[in-house]
Amino acid sequence: EVQLVESGGGLVQAGGSLRLSCAVSGLSFNDYTIGWFRQAPGKEREREGVSCISNVDGRTKSGDSVKGRFTISSDNAKNMVYLQMNSLKPEDTGVYYCAAAAVWDRRCPIEYIGIWGQGTRVTISS
């Protein structure tokens, strides 16, 4: 059974940090792109991942809104993907979903996602 299990969400003040984790099982980890997608309250899930990483060659993508603040990393030995989020802003609030795609695209579009985690909630207070 393929599973993506997120953890690490919570409530922090603006300017703070959080580290999200995604435990991946049931698929060939090194062959996939793993991304983090955000869904803000009352809005649709964003069409492109905020941060994505190719486990094939380590390429990464960060959305404009998070560049310089969020860092995605992958531990291929543990089948884990992390999202380090620094300098958090209230507009970063939302549910963050870990997702897997079988191909890499520099935009990390939602259309390529085949597997989703259940999400972890991040709330940033001002």
PDB file of C-alpha atoms in Angstrom:
ATOM      1  CA  GLU A   1       0.000   0.000   0.000  1.00  0.00           C
ATOM      2  CA  VAL A   2       1.351   3.388  -1.008  1.00  0.00           C
ATOM      3  CA  GLN A   3       1.301   5.908   1.813  1.00  0.00           C
ATOM      4  CA  LEU A   4       2.427   9.461   2.329  1.00  0.00           C
ATOM      5  CA  VAL A   5       2.136  10.511   5.952  1.00  0.00           C
ATOM      6  CA  GLU A   6       2.742  14.114   6.952  1.00  0.00           C
ATOM      7  CA  SER A   7       3.626  15.430  10.374  1.00  0.00           C
ATOM      8  CA  GLY A   8       4.992  18.558  11.970  1.00  0.00           C
ATOM      9  CA  GLY A   9       2.207  21.051  11.491  1.00  0.00           C
ATOM     10  CA  GLY A  10       1.057  23.346  14.261  1.00  0.00           C
ATOM     11  CA  LEU A  11       0.461  26.883  15.438  1.00  0.00           C
ATOM     12  CA  VAL A  12       3.323  29.351  15.480  1.00  0.00           C
ATOM     13  CA  GLN A  13       3.690  33.106  15.541  1.00  0.00           C
ATOM     14  CA  ALA A  14       4.697  35.069  12.491  1.00  0.00           C
ATOM     15  CA  GLY A  15       8.446  34.996  12.053  1.00  0.00           C
ATOM     16  CA  GLY A  16       8.704  31.529  13.547  1.00  0.00           C
ATOM     17  CA  SER A  17       9.691  28.220  12.010  1.00  0.00           C
ATOM     18  CA  LEU A  18       8.235  24.788  11.465  1.00  0.00           C
ATOM     19  CA  ARG A  19       9.583  21.613   9.949  1.00  0.00           C
ATOM     20  CA  LEU A  20       7.176  19.359   8.120  1.00  0.00           C
ATOM     21  CA  SER A  21       7.992  15.718   7.503  1.00  0.00           C
ATOM     22  CA  CYS A  22       6.600  13.288   4.967  1.00  0.00           C
ATOM     23  CA  ALA A  23       7.115   9.562   5.435  1.00  0.00           C
ATOM     24  CA  VAL A  24       6.839   7.733   2.128  1.00  0.00           C
ATOM     25  CA  SER A  25       6.190   4.024   1.795  1.00  0.00           C
ATOM     26  CA  GLY A  26       4.989   1.553  -0.786  1.00  0.00           C
ATOM     27  CA  LEU A  27       6.689   3.068  -3.813  1.00  0.00           C
ATOM     28  CA  SER A  28      10.161   3.251  -5.307  1.00  0.00           C
ATOM     29  CA  PHE A  29      11.222   6.399  -3.462  1.00  0.00           C
ATOM     30  CA  ASN A  30      14.229   7.191  -5.619  1.00  0.00           C
ATOM     31  CA  ASP A  31      12.102   7.257  -8.778  1.00  0.00           C
ATOM     32  CA  TYR A  32       9.630   9.901  -7.662  1.00  0.00           C
ATOM     33  CA  THR A  33       9.248  13.619  -7.310  1.00  0.00           C
ATOM     34  CA  ILE A  34       7.851  14.599  -3.932  1.00  0.00           C
ATOM     35  CA  GLY A  35       6.196  17.933  -3.429  1.00  0.00           C
ATOM     36  CA  TRP A  36       4.409  19.995  -0.831  1.00  0.00           C
ATOM     37  CA  PHE A  37       1.127  21.584  -1.856  1.00  0.00           C
ATOM     38  CA  ARG A  38      -0.714  24.176   0.164  1.00  0.00           C
ATOM     39  CA  GLN A  39      -4.411  24.817   0.588  1.00  0.00           C
ATOM     40  CA  ALA A  40      -5.265  28.048   2.353  1.00  0.00           C
ATOM     41  CA  PRO A  41      -8.525  28.345   4.316  1.00  0.00           C
ATOM     42  CA  GLY A  42     -11.472  28.866   1.995  1.00  0.00           C
ATOM     43  CA  LYS A  43      -9.360  28.435  -1.126  1.00  0.00           C
ATOM     44  CA  GLU A  44      -8.575  25.666  -3.549  1.00  0.00           C
ATOM     45  CA  ARG A  45      -5.359  23.746  -3.337  1.00  0.00           C
ATOM     46  CA  GLU A  46      -2.594  25.610  -5.119  1.00  0.00           C
ATOM     47  CA  ARG A  47      -2.014  24.455  -8.658  1.00  0.00           C
ATOM     48  CA  GLU A  48       1.740  24.154  -8.235  1.00  0.00           C
ATOM     49  CA  GLY A  49       3.718  22.767  -5.366  1.00  0.00           C
ATOM     50  CA  VAL A  50       5.199  25.323  -3.031  1.00  0.00           C
ATOM     51  CA  SER A  51       8.334  23.178  -2.885  1.00  0.00           C
ATOM     52  CA  CYS A  52       9.216  20.008  -4.753  1.00  0.00           C
ATOM     53  CA  ILE A  53      12.203  17.732  -5.053  1.00  0.00           C
ATOM     54  CA  SER A  54      13.180  15.087  -7.557  1.00  0.00           C
ATOM     55  CA  ASN A  55      14.583  12.034  -5.812  1.00  0.00           C
ATOM     56  CA  VAL A  56      16.073  10.985  -9.130  1.00  0.00           C
ATOM     57  CA  ASP A  57      18.602  13.796  -9.359  1.00  0.00           C
ATOM     58  CA  GLY A  58      17.920  16.156  -6.480  1.00  0.00           C
ATOM     59  CA  ARG A  59      16.461  18.993  -8.522  1.00  0.00           C
ATOM     60  CA  THR A  60      14.243  21.274  -6.496  1.00  0.00           C
ATOM     61  CA  LYS A  61      11.593  23.835  -7.122  1.00  0.00           C
ATOM     62  CA  SER A  62      10.392  26.576  -4.808  1.00  0.00           C
ATOM     63  CA  GLY A  63       7.455  28.817  -5.463  1.00  0.00           C
ATOM     64  CA  ASP A  64       8.008  32.548  -5.608  1.00  0.00           C
ATOM     65  CA  SER A  65       6.068  33.111  -2.399  1.00  0.00           C
ATOM     66  CA  VAL A  66       8.388  30.881  -0.371  1.00  0.00           C
ATOM     67  CA  LYS A  67      11.786  31.357  -2.020  1.00  0.00           C
ATOM     68  CA  GLY A  68      14.447  32.106   0.531  1.00  0.00           C
ATOM     69  CA  ARG A  69      12.198  30.982   3.388  1.00  0.00           C
ATOM     70  CA  PHE A  70      11.287  27.334   2.706  1.00  0.00           C
ATOM     71  CA  THR A  71      13.779  24.561   2.016  1.00  0.00           C
ATOM     72  CA  ILE A  72      12.863  21.086   0.836  1.00  0.00           C
ATOM     73  CA  SER A  73      15.149  18.144   1.434  1.00  0.00           C
ATOM     74  CA  SER A  74      15.054  14.396   1.032  1.00  0.00           C
ATOM     75  CA  ASP A  75      16.596  11.541   2.988  1.00  0.00           C
ATOM     76  CA  ASN A  76      16.674   8.678   0.537  1.00  0.00           C
ATOM     77  CA  ALA A  77      17.908   6.231   3.180  1.00  0.00           C
ATOM     78  CA  LYS A  78      14.846   6.879   5.348  1.00  0.00           C
ATOM     79  CA  ASN A  79      12.292   7.548   2.574  1.00  0.00           C
ATOM     80  CA  MET A  80      11.578  10.911   4.166  1.00  0.00           C
ATOM     81  CA  VAL A  81      11.029  14.362   2.702  1.00  0.00           C
ATOM     82  CA  TYR A  82      11.213  17.479   4.833  1.00  0.00           C
ATOM     83  CA  LEU A  83      10.046  21.044   4.436  1.00  0.00           C
ATOM     84  CA  GLN A  84      11.874  23.527   6.619  1.00  0.00           C
ATOM     85  CA  MET A  85       9.776  26.657   6.849  1.00  0.00           C
ATOM     86  CA  ASN A  86      11.361  29.794   8.249  1.00  0.00           C
ATOM     87  CA  SER A  87      10.220  33.387   8.585  1.00  0.00           C
ATOM     88  CA  LEU A  88       6.644  32.218   8.489  1.00  0.00           C
ATOM     89  CA  LYS A  89       3.910  34.657   7.552  1.00  0.00           C
ATOM     90  CA  PRO A  90       0.170  34.581   8.235  1.00  0.00           C
ATOM     91  CA  GLU A  91      -0.391  33.975   4.523  1.00  0.00           C
ATOM     92  CA  ASP A  92       1.472  30.669   4.872  1.00  0.00           C
ATOM     93  CA  THR A  93      -1.472  29.364   6.876  1.00  0.00           C
ATOM     94  CA  GLY A  94      -3.161  26.322   5.413  1.00  0.00           C
ATOM     95  CA  VAL A  95      -3.134  22.590   5.103  1.00  0.00           C
ATOM     96  CA  TYR A  96       0.091  21.266   3.623  1.00  0.00           C
ATOM     97  CA  TYR A  97      -0.128  18.085   1.609  1.00  0.00           C
ATOM     98  CA  CYS A  98       2.740  15.822   0.700  1.00  0.00           C
ATOM     99  CA  ALA A  99       2.333  14.440  -2.811  1.00  0.00           C
ATOM    100  CA  ALA A 100       4.163  12.193  -5.249  1.00  0.00           C
ATOM    101  CA  ALA A 101       4.616  12.430  -8.995  1.00  0.00           C
ATOM    102  CA  ALA A 102       6.237   9.894 -11.265  1.00  0.00           C
ATOM    103  CA  VAL A 103       7.798  12.591 -13.461  1.00  0.00           C
ATOM    104  CA  TRP A 104       9.676  15.838 -12.875  1.00  0.00           C
ATOM    105  CA  ASP A 105       8.411  19.142 -14.129  1.00  0.00           C
ATOM    106  CA  ARG A 106      10.070  22.376 -13.072  1.00  0.00           C
ATOM    107  CA  ARG A 107       6.652  23.851 -12.234  1.00  0.00           C
ATOM    108  CA  CYS A 108       5.627  20.865 -10.099  1.00  0.00           C
ATOM    109  CA  PRO A 109       2.050  21.031 -11.334  1.00  0.00           C
ATOM    110  CA  ILE A 110      -0.840  19.436  -9.520  1.00  0.00           C
ATOM    111  CA  GLU A 111      -1.833  17.628 -12.717  1.00  0.00           C
ATOM    112  CA  TYR A 112       1.198  15.356 -12.392  1.00  0.00           C
ATOM    113  CA  ILE A 113       0.396  14.265  -8.854  1.00  0.00           C
ATOM    114  CA  GLY A 114      -0.756  10.698  -8.496  1.00  0.00           C
ATOM    115  CA  ILE A 115      -0.558  10.135  -4.750  1.00  0.00           C
ATOM    116  CA  TRP A 116      -1.554  12.400  -1.858  1.00  0.00           C
ATOM    117  CA  GLY A 117      -1.034  12.387   1.858  1.00  0.00           C
ATOM    118  CA  GLN A 118      -3.771  13.356   4.297  1.00  0.00           C
ATOM    119  CA  GLY A 119      -2.325  16.795   5.036  1.00  0.00           C
ATOM    120  CA  THR A 120      -1.017  18.588   8.083  1.00  0.00           C
ATOM    121  CA  ARG A 121      -2.374  21.927   9.269  1.00  0.00           C
ATOM    122  CA  VAL A 122      -0.155  24.959   9.641  1.00  0.00           C
ATOM    123  CA  THR A 123      -1.458  28.079  11.344  1.00  0.00           C
ATOM    124  CA  ILE A 124       0.561  31.263  11.570  1.00  0.00           C
ATOM    125  CA  SER A 125      -0.676  33.920  13.949  1.00  0.00           C
ATOM    126  CA  SER A 126       0.107  37.585  13.421  1.00  0.00           C
TER     127      SER A 126
END
